[in-house]
CSV table of C-alpha atoms and ligand atoms in Angstrom, one decimal:
chain,number,residue,atom,x,y,z
A,1,MET,CA,-44.1,-23.9,115.0
A,2,LYS,CA,-46.3,-25.9,117.3
A,3,ARG,CA,-48.6,-27.2,114.6
A,4,THR,CA,-48.3,-30.9,113.5
A,5,CYS,CA,-47.5,-31.7,109.9
A,6,LEU,CA,-47.5,-34.6,107.6
A,7,ALA,CA,-45.6,-34.3,104.3
A,8,VAL,CA,-46.8,-36.4,101.4
A,9,ILE,CA,-44.1,-37.0,98.8
A,10,LEU,CA,-45.5,-38.0,95.4
A,11,ALA,CA,-43.1,-40.3,93.7
A,12,ALA,CA,-45.3,-42.8,91.8
A,13,GLY,CA,-44.4,-41.5,88.4
A,14,GLU,CA,-43.4,-43.9,85.6
A,15,SER,CA,-40.4,-41.8,84.7
A,16,THR,CA,-41.0,-42.6,81.1
A,17,ARG,CA,-39.0,-39.7,79.7
A,18,MET,CA,-36.0,-40.5,81.7
A,19,LYS,CA,-35.6,-43.6,79.5
A,20,SER,CA,-34.1,-45.5,82.5
A,21,SER,CA,-34.2,-48.8,84.2
A,22,MET,CA,-34.9,-47.1,87.5
A,23,SER,CA,-37.4,-44.5,88.8
A,24,LYS,CA,-36.2,-41.0,88.2
A,25,VAL,CA,-36.3,-40.1,92.0
A,26,LEU,CA,-33.4,-42.6,92.4
A,27,HIS,CA,-31.2,-40.8,90.0
A,28,PRO,CA,-28.5,-38.9,91.9
A,29,VAL,CA,-28.0,-35.2,92.3
A,30,ALA,CA,-24.7,-34.4,94.0
A,31,GLY,CA,-24.1,-38.1,94.6
A,32,ARG,CA,-27.3,-39.0,96.3
A,33,PRO,CA,-30.8,-39.9,95.1
A,34,MET,CA,-33.1,-37.0,94.3
A,35,ILE,CA,-35.7,-38.2,96.7
A,36,ALA,CA,-33.2,-37.9,99.6
A,37,HIS,CA,-32.7,-34.2,98.8
A,38,VAL,CA,-36.5,-33.7,99.1
A,39,VAL,CA,-36.5,-35.5,102.5
A,40,GLU,CA,-33.6,-33.4,103.7
A,41,SER,CA,-35.6,-30.2,102.9
A,42,LEU,CA,-38.5,-31.5,104.9
A,43,VAL,CA,-36.1,-32.2,107.8
A,44,ASN,CA,-34.7,-28.7,107.5
A,45,ALA,CA,-38.3,-27.4,107.7
A,46,SER,CA,-38.7,-29.4,111.0
A,47,ILE,CA,-41.1,-31.9,109.5
A,48,SER,CA,-40.7,-35.4,110.9
A,49,SER,CA,-43.7,-37.3,109.6
A,50,VAL,CA,-43.6,-38.3,105.9
A,51,ALA,CA,-45.9,-40.4,103.7
A,52,LEU,CA,-44.4,-41.7,100.5
A,53,VAL,CA,-46.6,-42.4,97.5
A,54,LEU,CA,-44.8,-45.0,95.4
A,55,GLY,CA,-45.1,-46.7,92.0
A,56,ARG,CA,-42.2,-48.4,90.3
A,57,ASP,CA,-39.1,-49.4,92.3
A,58,ALA,CA,-41.1,-48.9,95.5
A,59,GLU,CA,-38.7,-50.7,97.8
A,60,ALA,CA,-35.6,-49.0,96.4
A,61,VAL,CA,-37.2,-45.6,96.6
A,62,GLN,CA,-38.3,-46.2,100.2
A,63,SER,CA,-34.8,-47.1,101.3
A,64,ALA,CA,-33.3,-44.1,99.5
A,65,ALA,CA,-35.8,-41.8,101.3
A,66,ALA,CA,-35.4,-43.4,104.8
A,67,ARG,CA,-33.5,-41.7,107.6
A,68,SER,CA,-33.5,-42.1,111.3
A,69,ASP,CA,-34.8,-38.6,112.1
A,70,ILE,CA,-38.1,-39.1,110.2
A,71,ASP,CA,-41.1,-41.3,110.8
A,72,MET,CA,-42.0,-42.6,107.3
A,73,SER,CA,-44.9,-44.6,106.0
A,74,ALA,CA,-45.2,-45.8,102.4
A,75,PHE,CA,-48.2,-46.3,100.1
A,76,LEU,CA,-48.5,-47.8,96.6
A,77,GLN,CA,-50.4,-45.9,94.0
A,78,THR,CA,-51.2,-48.8,91.7
A,79,GLU,CA,-53.0,-46.9,89.0
A,80,ARG,CA,-51.5,-43.5,88.0
A,81,LEU,CA,-54.7,-41.4,87.8
A,82,GLY,CA,-53.2,-38.0,88.6
A,83,THR,CA,-51.8,-35.9,91.4
A,84,GLY,CA,-55.1,-35.7,93.3
A,85,HIS,CA,-55.5,-39.5,93.2
A,86,ALA,CA,-51.9,-39.9,94.3
A,87,VAL,CA,-52.3,-37.9,97.5
A,88,LEU,CA,-55.3,-40.0,98.4
A,89,ALA,CA,-53.2,-43.1,98.2
A,90,ALA,CA,-51.8,-41.8,101.6
A,91,LYS,CA,-55.2,-41.3,103.1
A,92,ASP,CA,-54.6,-43.7,106.0
A,93,ALA,CA,-51.7,-41.5,107.1
A,94,ILE,CA,-53.6,-38.2,106.5
A,95,ALA,CA,-56.5,-39.7,108.5
A,96,LYS,CA,-54.3,-39.8,111.6
A,97,GLY,CA,-55.0,-36.1,112.0
A,98,TYR,CA,-52.4,-33.4,111.4
A,99,ASP,CA,-52.8,-29.6,111.5
A,100,ASP,CA,-51.0,-29.3,108.2
A,101,ILE,CA,-50.7,-31.6,105.1
A,102,LEU,CA,-47.8,-30.6,102.9
A,103,VAL,CA,-47.7,-32.1,99.4
A,104,VAL,CA,-44.3,-32.2,97.7
A,105,PHE,CA,-42.9,-33.9,94.6
A,106,GLY,CA,-40.1,-36.5,94.6
A,107,ASP,CA,-38.7,-35.1,91.4
A,108,THR,CA,-38.3,-31.5,92.7
A,109,PRO,CA,-35.0,-31.9,94.6
A,110,LEU,CA,-34.0,-28.2,94.7
A,111,ILE,CA,-36.7,-27.1,97.1
A,112,THR,CA,-35.4,-25.6,100.3
A,113,ALA,CA,-37.1,-25.2,103.7
A,114,ALA,CA,-38.0,-21.6,103.3
A,115,PRO,CA,-41.0,-22.0,100.9
A,116,LEU,CA,-42.2,-25.0,102.8
A,117,LEU,CA,-42.2,-23.0,106.0
A,118,ALA,CA,-43.9,-20.1,104.2
A,119,ALA,CA,-46.7,-22.4,103.0
A,120,ARG,CA,-47.3,-23.7,106.5
A,121,GLN,CA,-47.3,-20.2,107.8
A,122,GLY,CA,-50.1,-19.5,105.3
A,123,LEU,CA,-52.2,-22.2,107.0
A,124,ALA,CA,-51.4,-20.9,110.4
A,125,ASP,CA,-52.6,-17.5,109.2
A,126,GLY,CA,-56.1,-19.0,108.5
A,127,ASN,CA,-55.9,-20.2,104.9
A,128,ASP,CA,-57.0,-23.7,103.9
A,129,VAL,CA,-54.8,-24.2,100.9
A,130,VAL,CA,-51.5,-22.5,100.2
A,131,VAL,CA,-49.9,-23.2,96.9
A,132,ILE,CA,-46.1,-22.6,96.2
A,133,GLY,CA,-45.8,-20.7,93.0
A,134,PHE,CA,-43.1,-19.2,90.9
A,135,LYS,CA,-42.7,-16.6,88.1
A,136,THR,CA,-41.1,-17.6,84.9
A,137,VAL,CA,-40.5,-16.2,81.4
A,138,ASP,CA,-41.7,-19.5,79.8
A,139,PRO,CA,-44.7,-20.8,81.6
A,140,THR,CA,-45.5,-23.5,78.9
A,141,GLY,CA,-46.6,-26.7,80.4
A,142,TYR,CA,-47.2,-25.5,84.0
A,143,GLY,CA,-50.5,-24.9,85.7
A,144,ARG,CA,-51.2,-21.1,85.8
A,145,LEU,CA,-52.2,-19.4,89.1
A,146,LEU,CA,-55.3,-17.2,88.8
A,147,VAL,CA,-54.8,-14.6,91.5
A,148,GLU,CA,-57.1,-11.7,92.4
A,149,ASP,CA,-56.6,-9.3,95.3
A,150,GLY,CA,-54.2,-11.7,97.0
A,151,ALA,CA,-56.6,-14.6,96.8
A,152,LEU,CA,-55.9,-17.6,94.7
A,153,LEU,CA,-59.0,-18.3,92.6
A,154,ALA,CA,-57.9,-21.4,90.7
A,155,ILE,CA,-55.1,-23.2,89.1
A,156,ARG,CA,-55.5,-23.8,85.3
A,157,GLU,CA,-53.6,-26.7,83.8
A,158,GLN,CA,-51.9,-25.9,80.4
A,159,LYS,CA,-54.3,-28.2,78.5
A,160,ASP,CA,-57.4,-26.6,80.0
A,161,ALA,CA,-56.3,-23.0,79.8
A,162,THR,CA,-57.8,-20.3,77.6
A,163,GLU,CA,-55.5,-18.2,75.4
A,164,ASP,CA,-55.6,-15.4,77.9
A,165,GLU,CA,-54.8,-17.7,80.8
A,166,LYS,CA,-51.9,-19.1,78.9
A,167,LYS,CA,-50.3,-15.6,79.0
A,168,ILE,CA,-50.1,-15.8,82.8
A,169,THR,CA,-46.5,-16.2,84.0
A,170,TYR,CA,-47.2,-17.0,87.7
A,171,CYS,CA,-47.2,-20.8,87.8
A,172,ASN,CA,-47.9,-23.7,90.1
A,173,GLY,CA,-44.8,-25.3,91.4
A,174,GLY,CA,-46.9,-28.3,92.3
A,175,LEU,CA,-46.2,-28.2,96.0
A,176,MET,CA,-48.9,-27.1,98.4
A,177,ALA,CA,-50.0,-27.0,102.0
A,178,ILE,CA,-53.6,-28.1,102.9
A,179,ASN,CA,-55.6,-27.6,106.1
A,180,GLY,CA,-55.3,-31.0,107.7
A,181,ALA,CA,-58.8,-31.0,109.2
A,182,LYS,CA,-60.3,-30.5,105.8
A,183,ALA,CA,-57.8,-32.4,103.6
A,184,LEU,CA,-59.6,-35.7,103.2
A,185,GLU,CA,-62.9,-34.1,102.5
A,186,LEU,CA,-61.5,-31.7,99.9
A,187,LEU,CA,-59.4,-34.4,98.2
A,188,GLY,CA,-62.4,-36.7,98.0
A,189,LYS,CA,-64.3,-34.1,95.9
A,190,ILE,CA,-61.7,-33.9,93.2
A,191,GLY,CA,-63.1,-35.3,89.9
A,192,ASN,CA,-61.5,-36.0,86.6
A,193,ALA,CA,-63.6,-34.0,84.1
A,194,ASN,CA,-60.7,-32.3,82.3
A,195,ALA,CA,-58.6,-32.5,79.1
A,196,LYS,CA,-56.4,-35.3,80.5
A,197,GLY,CA,-59.1,-37.2,82.4
A,198,GLU,CA,-56.9,-37.1,85.5
A,199,TYR,CA,-57.6,-36.3,89.1
A,200,TYR,CA,-55.9,-33.0,89.4
A,201,LEU,CA,-54.7,-32.0,92.9
A,202,THR,CA,-54.9,-28.4,91.6
A,203,ASP,CA,-58.7,-28.5,91.5
A,204,ILE,CA,-58.6,-28.4,95.3
A,205,VAL,CA,-58.3,-24.6,95.0
A,206,GLU,CA,-61.7,-24.1,93.4
A,207,ILE,CA,-63.3,-26.8,95.6
A,208,VAL,CA,-62.1,-25.1,98.9
A,209,ARG,CA,-63.3,-21.7,97.7
A,210,ALA,CA,-66.7,-23.1,96.7
A,211,GLU,CA,-67.1,-24.2,100.4
A,212,GLY,CA,-66.2,-20.7,101.7
A,213,GLY,CA,-62.5,-21.6,102.5
A,214,LYS,CA,-59.5,-19.5,101.6
A,215,ALA,CA,-56.6,-20.2,99.2
A,216,ILE,CA,-53.5,-18.2,98.6
A,217,ALA,CA,-50.2,-18.6,96.7
A,218,VAL,CA,-46.7,-17.9,98.1
A,219,GLU,CA,-43.9,-17.2,95.7
A,220,ALA,CA,-40.6,-19.1,95.7
A,221,PRO,CA,-37.6,-18.8,93.3
A,222,GLU,CA,-38.1,-20.6,90.0
A,223,THR,CA,-34.9,-22.6,90.5
A,224,GLU,CA,-36.2,-24.2,93.7
A,225,LEU,CA,-39.2,-25.6,91.8
A,226,THR,CA,-37.3,-27.0,88.8
A,227,GLY,CA,-38.6,-30.5,88.2
A,228,CYS,CA,-36.9,-33.4,86.5
A,229,ASN,CA,-38.5,-35.2,83.6
A,230,ASN,CA,-35.6,-36.2,81.5
A,231,ARG,CA,-31.8,-36.4,81.7
A,232,ALA,CA,-31.2,-32.9,80.3
A,233,GLU,CA,-33.3,-31.5,83.2
A,234,LEU,CA,-31.4,-33.8,85.6
A,235,ALA,CA,-28.2,-32.2,84.4
A,236,ALA,CA,-29.7,-28.7,84.7
A,237,ILE,CA,-30.7,-29.5,88.3
A,238,GLU,CA,-27.2,-30.7,89.1
A,239,THR,CA,-25.8,-27.4,87.7
A,240,ILE,CA,-28.1,-25.4,89.9
A,241,TRP,CA,-27.3,-27.5,93.0
A,242,GLN,CA,-23.6,-27.2,92.4
A,243,LYS,CA,-23.7,-23.5,91.9
A,244,ARG,CA,-25.8,-23.0,95.0
A,245,ARG,CA,-23.5,-25.1,97.2
A,246,ARG,CA,-20.3,-23.6,95.9
A,247,HIS,CA,-21.7,-20.2,96.7
A,248,GLU,CA,-22.5,-21.3,100.3
A,249,LEU,CA,-19.0,-22.6,100.7
A,250,MET,CA,-17.3,-19.5,99.3
A,251,VAL,CA,-19.4,-17.2,101.4
A,252,SER,CA,-18.3,-19.4,104.4
A,253,GLY,CA,-14.6,-18.8,103.7
A,254,VAL,CA,-13.5,-21.3,101.1
A,255,SER,CA,-11.5,-20.0,98.1
A,256,MET,CA,-12.2,-21.4,94.7
A,257,ILE,CA,-10.2,-20.0,91.7
A,258,ALA,CA,-12.6,-21.3,89.1
A,259,PRO,CA,-15.7,-22.4,91.0
A,260,GLU,CA,-17.6,-23.5,88.0
A,261,THR,CA,-15.0,-26.3,87.5
A,262,VAL,CA,-15.3,-27.7,91.1
A,263,PHE,CA,-17.8,-30.5,91.7
A,264,LEU,CA,-19.1,-31.1,95.2
A,265,ALA,CA,-21.0,-34.0,96.8
A,266,PHE,CA,-24.1,-33.6,98.9
A,267,ASP,CA,-22.0,-34.0,102.1
A,268,THR,CA,-18.7,-32.3,101.2
A,269,GLN,CA,-17.4,-30.4,104.2
A,270,ILE,CA,-14.8,-27.8,103.6
A,271,ALA,CA,-13.5,-25.5,106.4
A,272,GLN,CA,-12.5,-21.8,106.3
A,273,ASP,CA,-9.3,-20.8,104.5
A,274,VAL,CA,-9.2,-23.9,102.3
A,275,LEU,CA,-8.1,-23.2,98.7
A,276,ILE,CA,-9.6,-25.3,96.0
A,277,GLU,CA,-7.9,-25.0,92.6
A,278,PRO,CA,-9.6,-25.6,89.3
A,279,ASN,CA,-11.0,-28.9,88.2
A,280,VAL,CA,-11.4,-30.7,91.5
A,281,VAL,CA,-14.1,-33.4,91.9
A,282,PHE,CA,-15.4,-34.4,95.3
A,283,GLY,CA,-17.2,-37.8,95.7
A,284,PRO,CA,-19.2,-38.5,98.9
A,285,GLY,CA,-17.7,-38.4,102.4
A,286,VAL,CA,-15.0,-35.8,102.1
A,287,ILE,CA,-13.9,-33.5,105.0
A,288,ILE,CA,-11.3,-30.8,104.4
A,289,GLU,CA,-9.9,-28.9,107.4
A,290,SER,CA,-8.8,-25.3,107.5
A,291,GLY,CA,-5.9,-24.1,105.5
A,292,ALA,CA,-5.6,-27.2,103.3
A,293,VAL,CA,-4.9,-26.7,99.6
A,294,ILE,CA,-6.4,-29.0,97.0
A,295,HIS,CA,-4.4,-28.4,93.8
A,296,ALA,CA,-5.9,-28.7,90.3
A,297,PHE,CA,-7.3,-31.9,88.8
A,298,SER,CA,-7.6,-33.9,92.0
A,299,HIS,CA,-10.3,-36.4,92.8
A,300,LEU,CA,-11.3,-37.1,96.4
A,301,GLU,CA,-13.8,-39.5,97.8
A,302,GLY,CA,-14.3,-40.7,101.4
A,303,ALA,CA,-11.2,-38.8,102.4
A,304,HIS,CA,-10.2,-36.7,105.4
A,305,VAL,CA,-7.7,-33.9,104.8
A,306,SER,CA,-6.4,-32.3,108.0
A,307,ALA,CA,-5.4,-28.7,108.5
A,308,GLY,CA,-2.6,-27.4,106.4
A,309,ALA,CA,-2.3,-30.5,104.2
A,310,THR,CA,-1.8,-30.2,100.5
A,311,VAL,CA,-3.2,-32.5,97.8
A,312,GLY,CA,-2.3,-32.7,94.1
A,313,PRO,CA,-2.2,-31.5,91.5
A,314,TYR,CA,-3.5,-34.7,89.9
A,315,ALA,CA,-3.9,-36.7,93.2
A,316,ARG,CA,-6.5,-39.3,93.9
A,317,LEU,CA,-7.7,-39.8,97.4
A,318,ARG,CA,-10.0,-42.9,97.8
A,319,PRO,CA,-12.2,-44.0,100.7
A,320,GLY,CA,-10.3,-44.2,104.0
A,321,ALA,CA,-7.5,-41.8,103.0
A,322,ASN,CA,-6.7,-39.9,106.1
A,323,LEU,CA,-4.1,-37.1,105.7
A,324,GLY,CA,-2.5,-35.7,108.9
A,325,PRO,CA,-1.9,-32.0,109.5
A,326,GLY,CA,0.6,-30.5,107.2
A,327,SER,CA,1.1,-33.7,105.2
A,328,LYS,CA,1.5,-33.7,101.4
A,329,VAL,CA,0.2,-36.0,98.7
A,330,GLY,CA,1.5,-34.8,95.4
A,331,ASN,CA,1.1,-35.4,91.7
A,332,PHE,CA,-0.1,-38.8,90.3
A,333,CYS,CA,-0.3,-40.3,93.8
A,334,GLU,CA,-3.2,-42.5,94.9
A,335,VAL,CA,-4.0,-43.1,98.6
A,336,LYS,CA,-6.6,-45.6,99.8
A,337,LYS,CA,-7.5,-46.7,103.3
A,338,ALA,CA,-4.3,-45.2,104.7
A,339,GLU,CA,-3.2,-42.8,107.4
A,340,ILE,CA,-0.5,-40.3,106.3
A,341,GLY,CA,1.0,-38.9,109.5
A,342,ALA,CA,1.5,-35.2,110.3
A,343,GLY,CA,4.1,-33.6,108.0
A,344,ALA,CA,4.7,-36.8,106.0
A,345,LYS,CA,5.3,-36.5,102.3
A,346,VAL,CA,4.1,-38.7,99.5
A,347,ASN,CA,5.0,-36.4,96.6
A,348,HIS,CA,5.3,-38.2,93.3
A,349,LEU,CA,3.8,-41.2,91.4
A,350,THR,CA,3.0,-43.4,94.3
A,351,TYR,CA,0.3,-45.8,95.5
A,352,ILE,CA,-0.3,-46.1,99.3
A,353,GLY,CA,-3.1,-48.5,100.2
A,354,ASP,CA,-4.0,-50.3,103.4
A,355,ALA,CA,-1.1,-48.5,105.2
A,356,PHE,CA,0.0,-46.4,108.1
A,357,VAL,CA,2.7,-43.8,107.4
A,358,GLY,CA,4.2,-42.2,110.4
A,359,GLU,CA,4.9,-38.5,111.1
A,360,LYS,CA,7.5,-36.7,108.9
A,361,THR,CA,8.2,-39.8,106.9
A,362,ASN,CA,9.2,-39.3,103.3
A,363,ILE,CA,8.0,-41.6,100.6
A,364,GLY,CA,10.1,-41.5,97.5
A,365,ALA,CA,8.8,-41.2,93.9
A,366,GLY,CA,7.2,-44.3,92.5
A,367,THR,CA,6.8,-46.2,95.8
A,368,ILE,CA,4.1,-48.9,95.8
A,369,THR,CA,2.5,-50.6,98.7
A,370,CYS,CA,1.9,-54.1,97.2
A,371,ASN,CA,-1.3,-54.6,99.3
A,372,TYR,CA,-3.0,-57.3,97.3
A,373,ASP,CA,-1.9,-60.8,96.7
A,374,GLY,CA,-4.8,-61.6,94.3
A,375,VAL,CA,-7.0,-62.8,97.1
A,376,ASN,CA,-6.5,-60.8,100.3
A,377,LYS,CA,-5.4,-57.3,101.2
A,378,HIS,CA,-2.5,-56.8,103.6
A,379,ILE,CA,-1.2,-53.9,105.7
A,380,THR,CA,2.0,-51.9,105.4
A,381,ARG,CA,3.2,-50.1,108.5
A,382,ILE,CA,5.8,-47.4,108.2
A,383,GLY,CA,7.0,-45.6,111.3
A,384,ALA,CA,7.8,-42.0,111.9
A,385,ASN,CA,10.8,-40.1,110.3
A,386,ALA,CA,11.5,-43.0,107.9
A,387,PHE,CA,12.8,-42.6,104.4
A,388,ILE,CA,11.6,-44.8,101.6
A,389,GLY,CA,13.8,-44.5,98.5
A,390,SER,CA,12.3,-44.0,95.0
A,391,ASN,CA,10.7,-46.9,93.3
A,392,ALA,CA,10.5,-49.2,96.3
A,393,SER,CA,7.9,-52.0,96.4
A,394,LEU,CA,6.7,-52.7,99.9
A,395,VAL,CA,5.2,-56.2,99.8
A,396,ALA,CA,2.6,-56.4,102.5
A,397,PRO,CA,2.2,-57.5,105.2
A,398,VAL,CA,5.4,-55.7,106.1
A,399,SER,CA,6.6,-53.2,108.8
A,400,ILE,CA,9.2,-50.5,108.5
A,401,GLY,CA,10.4,-49.0,111.8
A,402,ASP,CA,10.9,-45.4,112.9
A,403,GLY,CA,13.8,-43.7,111.3
A,404,ALA,CA,14.5,-46.7,109.0
A,405,LEU,CA,15.8,-46.2,105.4
A,406,VAL,CA,14.8,-48.3,102.5
A,407,ALA,CA,17.2,-48.1,99.5
A,408,SER,CA,15.8,-47.0,96.2
A,409,GLY,CA,14.5,-49.7,94.0
A,410,SER,CA,14.1,-52.2,96.8
A,411,VAL,CA,11.6,-55.0,96.9
A,412,VAL,CA,10.9,-55.2,100.6
A,413,THR,CA,9.4,-58.5,101.8
A,414,ASP,CA,10.8,-58.7,105.4
A,415,ASP,CA,10.2,-56.3,108.2
A,416,VAL,CA,12.8,-53.5,108.7
A,417,PRO,CA,13.6,-52.5,112.3
A,418,ALA,CA,13.8,-48.9,113.5
A,419,ASP,CA,16.9,-47.0,112.3
A,420,ALA,CA,18.0,-49.9,110.0
A,421,VAL,CA,18.9,-49.6,106.3
A,422,ALA,CA,17.3,-52.2,104.0
A,423,PHE,CA,18.5,-53.1,100.5
A,424,GLY,CA,16.3,-55.4,98.6
A,425,ARG,CA,17.8,-55.4,95.1
A,426,ALA,CA,20.8,-56.8,93.2
A,427,ARG,CA,24.1,-55.2,93.9
A,428,GLN,CA,25.5,-52.9,91.2
A,429,GLU,CA,28.3,-54.2,89.0
A,430,VAL,CA,30.5,-52.0,86.7
A,431,LYS,CA,32.4,-53.4,83.8
A,432,PRO,CA,34.9,-50.9,82.4
A,433,GLY,CA,35.0,-50.5,78.6
A,434,ARG,CA,32.3,-53.1,78.1
A,435,ALA,CA,29.8,-50.7,76.5
A,436,LYS,CA,32.2,-49.7,73.8
A,437,ILE,CA,32.9,-53.4,72.9
A,438,LEU,CA,29.2,-54.1,72.7
A,439,ARG,CA,28.4,-51.1,70.5
A,440,GLU,CA,31.1,-52.0,68.0
A,441,ARG,CA,29.8,-55.5,67.8
A,442,TYR,CA,26.3,-54.4,67.2
A,443,HIS,CA,27.3,-52.0,64.4
A,444,ALA,CA,29.3,-54.8,62.7
A,445,GLU,CA,26.4,-57.2,62.8
A,446,LYS,CA,24.0,-54.6,61.3
A,447,ALA,CA,26.4,-53.9,58.5
A,448,ALA,CA,26.8,-57.6,57.7
A,449,ARG,CA,22.9,-58.0,57.5
A,450,LYS,CA,22.7,-55.2,54.9
A,451,LYS,CA,25.1,-56.9,52.5
B,501,UD1,C1,-48.1,-30.6,88.0
B,501,UD1,C2,-49.2,-29.7,88.3
B,501,UD1,C3,-49.0,-28.4,87.6
B,501,UD1,C4,-47.6,-27.8,88.0
B,501,UD1,C5,-46.5,-28.8,87.8
B,501,UD1,C6,-45.2,-28.3,88.3
B,501,UD1,C7,-51.2,-31.0,88.7
B,501,UD1,C8,-52.5,-31.5,88.1
B,501,UD1,N1,-50.5,-30.2,87.9
B,501,UD1,O1,-48.2,-30.9,86.7
B,501,UD1,O2,-50.0,-27.4,87.9
B,501,UD1,O3,-47.4,-26.6,87.3
B,501,UD1,O4,-46.9,-30.0,88.4
B,501,UD1,O5,-44.2,-29.2,88.0
B,501,UD1,O6,-50.9,-31.3,89.8
B,501,UD1,N2,-47.6,-38.3,90.4
B,501,UD1,C9,-47.9,-39.5,91.0
B,501,UD1,N3,-49.0,-40.1,90.7
B,501,UD1,C10,-49.9,-39.7,89.7
B,501,UD1,C11,-49.5,-38.5,89.0
B,501,UD1,C12,-48.4,-37.8,89.4
B,501,UD1,O7,-47.2,-39.9,92.0
B,501,UD1,O8,-50.8,-40.3,89.4
B,501,UD1,C13,-46.3,-37.6,90.8
B,501,UD1,C14,-45.3,-37.6,89.7
B,501,UD1,O9,-44.4,-38.7,89.9
B,501,UD1,C15,-44.6,-36.3,90.0
B,501,UD1,C16,-45.7,-35.4,90.5
B,501,UD1,O10,-46.7,-36.2,91.0
B,501,UD1,O11,-43.6,-36.4,91.0
B,501,UD1,C17,-46.2,-34.4,89.5
B,501,UD1,O12,-46.9,-35.1,88.5
B,501,UD1,P1,-46.7,-34.7,86.9
B,501,UD1,O13,-47.5,-35.6,86.1
B,501,UD1,O14,-45.3,-34.5,86.6
B,501,UD1,O15,-47.5,-33.3,87.0
B,501,UD1,P2,-47.4,-32.1,85.9
B,501,UD1,O16,-48.2,-32.5,84.7
B,501,UD1,O17,-46.0,-31.7,85.7
B,502,CA,CA1,-43.9,-32.7,86.2
């Protein structure tokens, strides 16, 4: 599309019903602020100029919305006098002259590019106002779209609607595209003579028609226009987002046994032929390559899992965990800021943090990298083909060479050269018959106490 476009994001609401110390548009959906989802949809619709209309938490909202591929300006709406008034807060940006002005809401994060493109196409086809509508079984609270012969006659807010109009199920999603050449003139004519005494953006439909202009509605799926007013709606939005993203991943070749129990982040990348078992949670920054298996009840964040690796059940991968091809991190293991080499195994009850583990090395059950001295973090380096016996404590900074063997239960404080064996524990003593002597003494003492 050759036409230029400015998107105006309305985000000046008080968020009263969220009962929160921060603006609702900062609340996360799939691990990132709602407003960032809206901006992403704009980018997906090839829109690169954005004007933000802000109220509370203006600076935080602005930085949550910012990204390098958009040109963003911000405006404060100091008094909250309605959606029509809010758009005019951005009048300096609108006045720069764009073919299309697109108004979107900061609290409608499920919107995708398709309806935005359809609304702009409506302008390209010669309409002056194109409203994004949706059909719903329960229209209570929404503005109703009064449509006749394909033309949009008016939008009637719930409080101003007649009983007949209230029966209409075609509703205003709140988002609309406006002919940029006429936008400021039309917005300037919006008054506040209505039940709420607010400047309704929706009045623009009747205003443009009175001037001989054309208005239409384009329909979008109801789910995309779900708005967030309270935390129950926030959770409903999260549910819809998760369902949509899981579906995309499954269609792209990812297997999920119980998809409704898998939780993804906004940026989770999972390749083809990965199997995700039930009850897996992805925080931000996870990449899973082809053929990997994530077993049940694992939690991953900021982690990279290479092809053919297996994780869990009950594993925790924290930021900087980098699992090589075919490696294994098993049950009740935690890995943080550590490279696990190709084919290496960390199978049971282990903590590996600030470490390098070489290819094909085996880390025994209960091994701990003691990476923290209470003040600083230190690094553990373990070579390739090494064997760390169960319940070893590797006190960093420490290095263990290729092919080295650390005896079970060792506390390793000095470097171990390649192919060496290290014992770091007391030598075993065996005292024949001693257990029997002790047992008899204990029984005798107990009997004496009872007398
Ligand atoms: C609006 C529409 C309604 C539509 C509904 C869809 C109007 C008059 N009504 O109603 O037809 O069905 O959305 O959800 O537009 N905002 C500001 N400054 C203001 C007022 C609002 O920034 O002065 C922002 C809010 O933060 C919010 C958005 O605009 O993001 C919508 O405002 P809201 O008051 O929620 O409008 P609704 O009454 O839901
Ligand atoms: Ca609303």
